[in-house]
JSON list of C-alpha atoms in Angstrom, two decimals:
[
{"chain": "A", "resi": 1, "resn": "UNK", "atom": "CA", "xyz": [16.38, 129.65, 212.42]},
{"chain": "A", "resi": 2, "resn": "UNK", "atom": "CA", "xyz": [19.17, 128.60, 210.04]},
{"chain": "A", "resi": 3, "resn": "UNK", "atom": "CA", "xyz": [19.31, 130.04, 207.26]},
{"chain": "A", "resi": 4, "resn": "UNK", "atom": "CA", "xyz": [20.87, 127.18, 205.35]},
{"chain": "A", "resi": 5, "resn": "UNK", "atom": "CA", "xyz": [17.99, 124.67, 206.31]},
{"chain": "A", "resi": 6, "resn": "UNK", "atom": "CA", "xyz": [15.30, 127.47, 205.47]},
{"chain": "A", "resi": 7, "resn": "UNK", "atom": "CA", "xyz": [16.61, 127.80, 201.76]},
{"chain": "A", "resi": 8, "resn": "UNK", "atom": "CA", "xyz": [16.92, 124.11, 201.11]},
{"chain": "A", "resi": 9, "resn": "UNK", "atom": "CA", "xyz": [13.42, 123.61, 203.06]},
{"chain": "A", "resi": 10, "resn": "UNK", "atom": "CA", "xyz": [12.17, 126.41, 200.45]},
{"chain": "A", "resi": 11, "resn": "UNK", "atom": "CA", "xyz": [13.62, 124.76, 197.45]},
{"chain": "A", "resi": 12, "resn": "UNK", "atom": "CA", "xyz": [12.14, 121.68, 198.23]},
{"chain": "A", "resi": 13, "resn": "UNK", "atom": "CA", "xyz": [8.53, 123.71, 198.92]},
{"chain": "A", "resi": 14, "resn": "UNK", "atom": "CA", "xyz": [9.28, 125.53, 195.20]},
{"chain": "A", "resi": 15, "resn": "UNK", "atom": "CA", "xyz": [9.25, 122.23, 193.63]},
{"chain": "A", "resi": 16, "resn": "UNK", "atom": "CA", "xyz": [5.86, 120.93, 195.61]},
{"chain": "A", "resi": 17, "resn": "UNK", "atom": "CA", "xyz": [4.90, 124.09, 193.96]},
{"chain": "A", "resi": 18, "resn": "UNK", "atom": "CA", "xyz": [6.23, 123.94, 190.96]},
{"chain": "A", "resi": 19, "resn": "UNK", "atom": "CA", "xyz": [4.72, 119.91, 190.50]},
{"chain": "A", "resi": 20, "resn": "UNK", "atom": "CA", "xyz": [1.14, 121.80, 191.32]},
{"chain": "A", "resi": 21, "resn": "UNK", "atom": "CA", "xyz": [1.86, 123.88, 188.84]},
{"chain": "A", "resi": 22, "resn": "UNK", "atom": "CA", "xyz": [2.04, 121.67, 185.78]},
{"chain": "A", "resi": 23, "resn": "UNK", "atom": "CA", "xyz": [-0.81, 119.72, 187.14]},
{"chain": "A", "resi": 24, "resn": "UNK", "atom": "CA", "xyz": [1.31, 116.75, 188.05]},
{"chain": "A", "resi": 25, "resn": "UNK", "atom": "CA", "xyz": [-0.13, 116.42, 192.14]},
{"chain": "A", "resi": 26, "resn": "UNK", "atom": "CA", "xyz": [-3.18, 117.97, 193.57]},
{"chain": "A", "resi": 27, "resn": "UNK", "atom": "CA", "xyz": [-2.98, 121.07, 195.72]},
{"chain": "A", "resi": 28, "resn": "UNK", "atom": "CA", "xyz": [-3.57, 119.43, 198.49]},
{"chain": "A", "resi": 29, "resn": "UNK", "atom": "CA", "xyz": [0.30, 118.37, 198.30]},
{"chain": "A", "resi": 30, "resn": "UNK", "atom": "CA", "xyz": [1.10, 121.68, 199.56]},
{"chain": "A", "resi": 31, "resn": "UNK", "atom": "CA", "xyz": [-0.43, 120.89, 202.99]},
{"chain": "A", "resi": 32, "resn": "UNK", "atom": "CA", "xyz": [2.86, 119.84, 203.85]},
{"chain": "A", "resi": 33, "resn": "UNK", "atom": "CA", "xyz": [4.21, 123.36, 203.65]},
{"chain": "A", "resi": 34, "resn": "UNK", "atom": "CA", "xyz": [1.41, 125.54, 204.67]},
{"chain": "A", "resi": 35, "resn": "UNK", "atom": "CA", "xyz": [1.07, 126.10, 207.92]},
{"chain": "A", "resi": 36, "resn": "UNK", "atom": "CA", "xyz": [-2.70, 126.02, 209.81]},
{"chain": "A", "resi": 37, "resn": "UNK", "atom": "CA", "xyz": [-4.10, 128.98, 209.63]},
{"chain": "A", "resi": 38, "resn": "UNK", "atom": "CA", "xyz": [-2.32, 130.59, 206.71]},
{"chain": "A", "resi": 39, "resn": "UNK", "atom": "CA", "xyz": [-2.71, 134.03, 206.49]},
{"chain": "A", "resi": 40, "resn": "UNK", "atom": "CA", "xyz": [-2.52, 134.94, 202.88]},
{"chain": "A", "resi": 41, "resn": "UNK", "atom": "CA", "xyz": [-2.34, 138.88, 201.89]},
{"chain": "A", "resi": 42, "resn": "UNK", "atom": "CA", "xyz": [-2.31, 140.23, 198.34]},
{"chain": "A", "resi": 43, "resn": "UNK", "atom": "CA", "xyz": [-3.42, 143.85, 196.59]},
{"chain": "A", "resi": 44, "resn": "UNK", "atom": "CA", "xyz": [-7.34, 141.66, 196.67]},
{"chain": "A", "resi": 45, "resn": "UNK", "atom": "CA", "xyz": [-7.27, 141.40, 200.82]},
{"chain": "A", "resi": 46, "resn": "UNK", "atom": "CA", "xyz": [-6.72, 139.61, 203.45]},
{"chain": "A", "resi": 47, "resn": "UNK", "atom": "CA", "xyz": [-7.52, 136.38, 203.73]},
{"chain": "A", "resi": 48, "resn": "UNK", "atom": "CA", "xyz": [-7.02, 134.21, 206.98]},
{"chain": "A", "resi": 49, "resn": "UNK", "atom": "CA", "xyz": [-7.46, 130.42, 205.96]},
{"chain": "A", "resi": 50, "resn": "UNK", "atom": "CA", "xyz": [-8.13, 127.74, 208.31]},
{"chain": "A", "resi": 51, "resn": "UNK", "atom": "CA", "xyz": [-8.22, 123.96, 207.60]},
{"chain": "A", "resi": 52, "resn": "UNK", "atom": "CA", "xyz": [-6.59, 121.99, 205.13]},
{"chain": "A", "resi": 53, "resn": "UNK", "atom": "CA", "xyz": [-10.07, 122.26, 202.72]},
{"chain": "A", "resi": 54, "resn": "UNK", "atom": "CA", "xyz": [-10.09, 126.22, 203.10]},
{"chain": "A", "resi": 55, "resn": "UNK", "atom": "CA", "xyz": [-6.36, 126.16, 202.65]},
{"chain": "A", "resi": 56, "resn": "UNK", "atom": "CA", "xyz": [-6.85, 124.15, 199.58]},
{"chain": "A", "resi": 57, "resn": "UNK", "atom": "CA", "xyz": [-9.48, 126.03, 198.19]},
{"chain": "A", "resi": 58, "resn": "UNK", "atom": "CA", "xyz": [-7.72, 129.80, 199.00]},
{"chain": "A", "resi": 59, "resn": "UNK", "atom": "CA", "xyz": [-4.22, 128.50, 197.01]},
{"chain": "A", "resi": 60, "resn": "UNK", "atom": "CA", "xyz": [-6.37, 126.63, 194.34]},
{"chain": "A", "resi": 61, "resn": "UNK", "atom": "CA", "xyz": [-7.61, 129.06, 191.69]},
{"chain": "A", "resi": 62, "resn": "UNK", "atom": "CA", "xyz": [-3.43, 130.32, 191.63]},
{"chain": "A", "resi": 63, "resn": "UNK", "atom": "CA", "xyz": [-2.50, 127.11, 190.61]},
{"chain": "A", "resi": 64, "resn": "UNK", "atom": "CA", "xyz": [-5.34, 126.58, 188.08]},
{"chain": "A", "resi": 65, "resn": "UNK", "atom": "CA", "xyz": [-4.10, 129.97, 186.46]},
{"chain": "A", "resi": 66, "resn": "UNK", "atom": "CA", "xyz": [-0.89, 128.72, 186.42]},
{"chain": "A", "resi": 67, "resn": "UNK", "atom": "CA", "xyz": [-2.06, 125.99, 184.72]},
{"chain": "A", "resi": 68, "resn": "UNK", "atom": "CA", "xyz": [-3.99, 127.23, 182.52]},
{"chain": "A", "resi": 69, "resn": "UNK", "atom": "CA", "xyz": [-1.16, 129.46, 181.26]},
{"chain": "A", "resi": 70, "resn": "UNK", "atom": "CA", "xyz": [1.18, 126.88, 180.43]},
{"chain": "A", "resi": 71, "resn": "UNK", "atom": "CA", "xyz": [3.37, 126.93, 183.69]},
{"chain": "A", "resi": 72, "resn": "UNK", "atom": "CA", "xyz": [6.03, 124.48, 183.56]},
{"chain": "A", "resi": 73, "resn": "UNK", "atom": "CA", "xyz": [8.50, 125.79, 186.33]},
{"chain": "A", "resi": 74, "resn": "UNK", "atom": "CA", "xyz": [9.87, 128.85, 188.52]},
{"chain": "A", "resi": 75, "resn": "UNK", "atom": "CA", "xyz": [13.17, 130.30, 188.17]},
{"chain": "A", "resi": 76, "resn": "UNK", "atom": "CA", "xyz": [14.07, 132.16, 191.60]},
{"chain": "A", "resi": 77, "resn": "UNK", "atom": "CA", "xyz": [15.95, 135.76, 190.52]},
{"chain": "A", "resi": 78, "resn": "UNK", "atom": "CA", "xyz": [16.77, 137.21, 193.77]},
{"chain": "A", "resi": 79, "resn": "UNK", "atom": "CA", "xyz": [15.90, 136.25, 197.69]},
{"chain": "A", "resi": 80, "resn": "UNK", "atom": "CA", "xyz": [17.13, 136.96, 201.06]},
{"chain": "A", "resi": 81, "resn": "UNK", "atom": "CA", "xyz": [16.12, 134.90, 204.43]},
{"chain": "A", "resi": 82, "resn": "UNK", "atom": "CA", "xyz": [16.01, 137.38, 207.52]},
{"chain": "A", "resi": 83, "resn": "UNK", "atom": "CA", "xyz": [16.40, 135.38, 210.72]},
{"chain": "A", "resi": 84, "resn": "UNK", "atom": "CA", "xyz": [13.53, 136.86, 212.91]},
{"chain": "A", "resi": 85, "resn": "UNK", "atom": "CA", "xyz": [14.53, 134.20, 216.50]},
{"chain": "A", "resi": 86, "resn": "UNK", "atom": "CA", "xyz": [14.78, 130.15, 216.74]},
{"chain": "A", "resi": 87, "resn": "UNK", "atom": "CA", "xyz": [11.07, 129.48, 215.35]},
{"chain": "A", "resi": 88, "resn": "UNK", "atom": "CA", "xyz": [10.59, 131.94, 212.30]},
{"chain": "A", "resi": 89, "resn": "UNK", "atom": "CA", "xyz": [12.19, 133.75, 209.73]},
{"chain": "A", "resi": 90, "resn": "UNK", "atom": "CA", "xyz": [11.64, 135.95, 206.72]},
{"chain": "A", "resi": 91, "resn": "UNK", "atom": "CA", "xyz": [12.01, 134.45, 202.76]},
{"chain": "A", "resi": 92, "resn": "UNK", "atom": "CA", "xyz": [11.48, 137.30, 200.30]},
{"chain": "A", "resi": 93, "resn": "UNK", "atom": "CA", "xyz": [12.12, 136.03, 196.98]},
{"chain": "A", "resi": 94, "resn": "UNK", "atom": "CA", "xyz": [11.12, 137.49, 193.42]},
{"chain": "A", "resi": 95, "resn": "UNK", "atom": "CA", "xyz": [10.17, 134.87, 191.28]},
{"chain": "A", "resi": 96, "resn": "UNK", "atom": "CA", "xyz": [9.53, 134.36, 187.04]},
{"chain": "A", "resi": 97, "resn": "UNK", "atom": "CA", "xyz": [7.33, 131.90, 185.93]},
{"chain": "A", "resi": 98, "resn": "UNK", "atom": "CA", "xyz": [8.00, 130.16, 183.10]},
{"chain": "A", "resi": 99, "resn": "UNK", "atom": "CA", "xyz": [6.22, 127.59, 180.12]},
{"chain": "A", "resi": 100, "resn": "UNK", "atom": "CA", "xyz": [8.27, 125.27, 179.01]},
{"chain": "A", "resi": 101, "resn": "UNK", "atom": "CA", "xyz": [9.84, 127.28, 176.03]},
{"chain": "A", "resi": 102, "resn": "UNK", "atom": "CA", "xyz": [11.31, 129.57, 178.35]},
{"chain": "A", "resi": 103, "resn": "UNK", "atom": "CA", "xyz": [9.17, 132.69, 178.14]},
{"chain": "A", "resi": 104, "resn": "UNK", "atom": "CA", "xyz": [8.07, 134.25, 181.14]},
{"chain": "A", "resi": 105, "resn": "UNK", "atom": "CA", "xyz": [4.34, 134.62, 182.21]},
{"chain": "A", "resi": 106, "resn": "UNK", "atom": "CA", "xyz": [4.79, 136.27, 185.53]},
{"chain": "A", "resi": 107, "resn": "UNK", "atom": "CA", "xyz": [7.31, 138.01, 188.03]},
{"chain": "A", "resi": 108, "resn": "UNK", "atom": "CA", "xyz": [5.64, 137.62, 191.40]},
{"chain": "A", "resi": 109, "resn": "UNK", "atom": "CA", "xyz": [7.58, 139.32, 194.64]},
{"chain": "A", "resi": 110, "resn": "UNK", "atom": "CA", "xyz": [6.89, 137.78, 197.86]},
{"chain": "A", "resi": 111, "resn": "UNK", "atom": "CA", "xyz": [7.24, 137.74, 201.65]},
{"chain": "A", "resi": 112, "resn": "UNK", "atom": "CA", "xyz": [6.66, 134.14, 203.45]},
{"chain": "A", "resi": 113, "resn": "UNK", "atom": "CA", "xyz": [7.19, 133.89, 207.28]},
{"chain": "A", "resi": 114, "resn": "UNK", "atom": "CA", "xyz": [8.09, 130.65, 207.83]},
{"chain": "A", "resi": 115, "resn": "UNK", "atom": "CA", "xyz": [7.88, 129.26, 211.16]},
{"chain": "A", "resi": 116, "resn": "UNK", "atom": "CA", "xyz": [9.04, 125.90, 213.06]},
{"chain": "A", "resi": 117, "resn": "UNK", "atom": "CA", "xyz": [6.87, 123.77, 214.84]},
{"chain": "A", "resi": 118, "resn": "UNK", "atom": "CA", "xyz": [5.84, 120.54, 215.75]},
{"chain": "A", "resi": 119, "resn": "UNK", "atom": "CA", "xyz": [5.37, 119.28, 212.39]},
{"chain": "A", "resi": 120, "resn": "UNK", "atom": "CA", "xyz": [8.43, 121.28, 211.16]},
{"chain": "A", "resi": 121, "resn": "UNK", "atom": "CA", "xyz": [9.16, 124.04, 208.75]},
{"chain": "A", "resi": 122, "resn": "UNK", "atom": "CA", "xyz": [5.97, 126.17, 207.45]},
{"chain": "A", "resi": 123, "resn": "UNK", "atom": "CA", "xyz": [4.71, 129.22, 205.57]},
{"chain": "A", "resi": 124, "resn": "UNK", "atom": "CA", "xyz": [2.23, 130.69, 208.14]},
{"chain": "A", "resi": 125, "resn": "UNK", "atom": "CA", "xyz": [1.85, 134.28, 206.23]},
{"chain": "A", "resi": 126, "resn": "UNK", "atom": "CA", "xyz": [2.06, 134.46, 202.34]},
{"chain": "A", "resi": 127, "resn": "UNK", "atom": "CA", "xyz": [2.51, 138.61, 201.89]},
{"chain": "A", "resi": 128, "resn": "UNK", "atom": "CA", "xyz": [2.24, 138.94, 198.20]},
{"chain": "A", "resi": 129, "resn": "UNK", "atom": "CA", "xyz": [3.67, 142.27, 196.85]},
{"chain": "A", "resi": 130, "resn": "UNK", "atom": "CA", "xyz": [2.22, 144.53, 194.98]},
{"chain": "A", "resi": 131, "resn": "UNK", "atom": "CA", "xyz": [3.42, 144.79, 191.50]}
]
């Protein structure tokens, strides 16, 4: 994959993100950059989602939390993009999420694989790190 069209294809999935975030489009906008299944991992499990309702449902109480403290967007601090062949690569970013005066309410490291299909770019695995 190139990494070029993988970090412009992530910036454009950060600010899907970012709009789900502040409330401003349902999670079910970020269908268009999850792939089906997505395997989400985190320090809670393991969680192999299926369907664009489970999918919905497994990302949604995140970006209620988000909400709920105020998110208004995501400042990326540091990421690399590890080709892995022509369909997939690696995007491990750390991340600080911020309200709107600036401060920061989290610092989230993560590992996406994002692979290339039919229907284009998506995140297949979302490997949260643990903190």
């Amino acid at each position: 994959m190139d990494t070029d069209d993988v970090e412009r294809w992530f910036g454009e999935y950060l600010a899907a993100y970012a709009a789900c975030g502040r409330g401003e489009t349902g999670t079910e906008a970020l269908l268009a950059y999850y792939g089906d299944p997505l395997l989400i991992t985190t320090d809670g499990g393991y969680f192999p989602l299926a369907g664009g309702p489970r999918i919905v449902a497994g990302v949604a109480p995140q970006i209620e939390a988000m909400r709920q403290a105020g998110y208004h967007h995501t400042e990326v601090l540091d990421f690399t993009i590890t080709p892995i062949n022509a369909k997939s690569a690696l995007y491990r970013g750390t991340f600080s999420w911020q309200r709107a005066d600036g401060t920061e309410f989290n610092r989230p490291t993560a590992t996406y694989l994002i692979t290339d299909g039919p229907a284009g770019h998506r995140i297949s695995v979302l490997a949260v790190h643990a903190d």
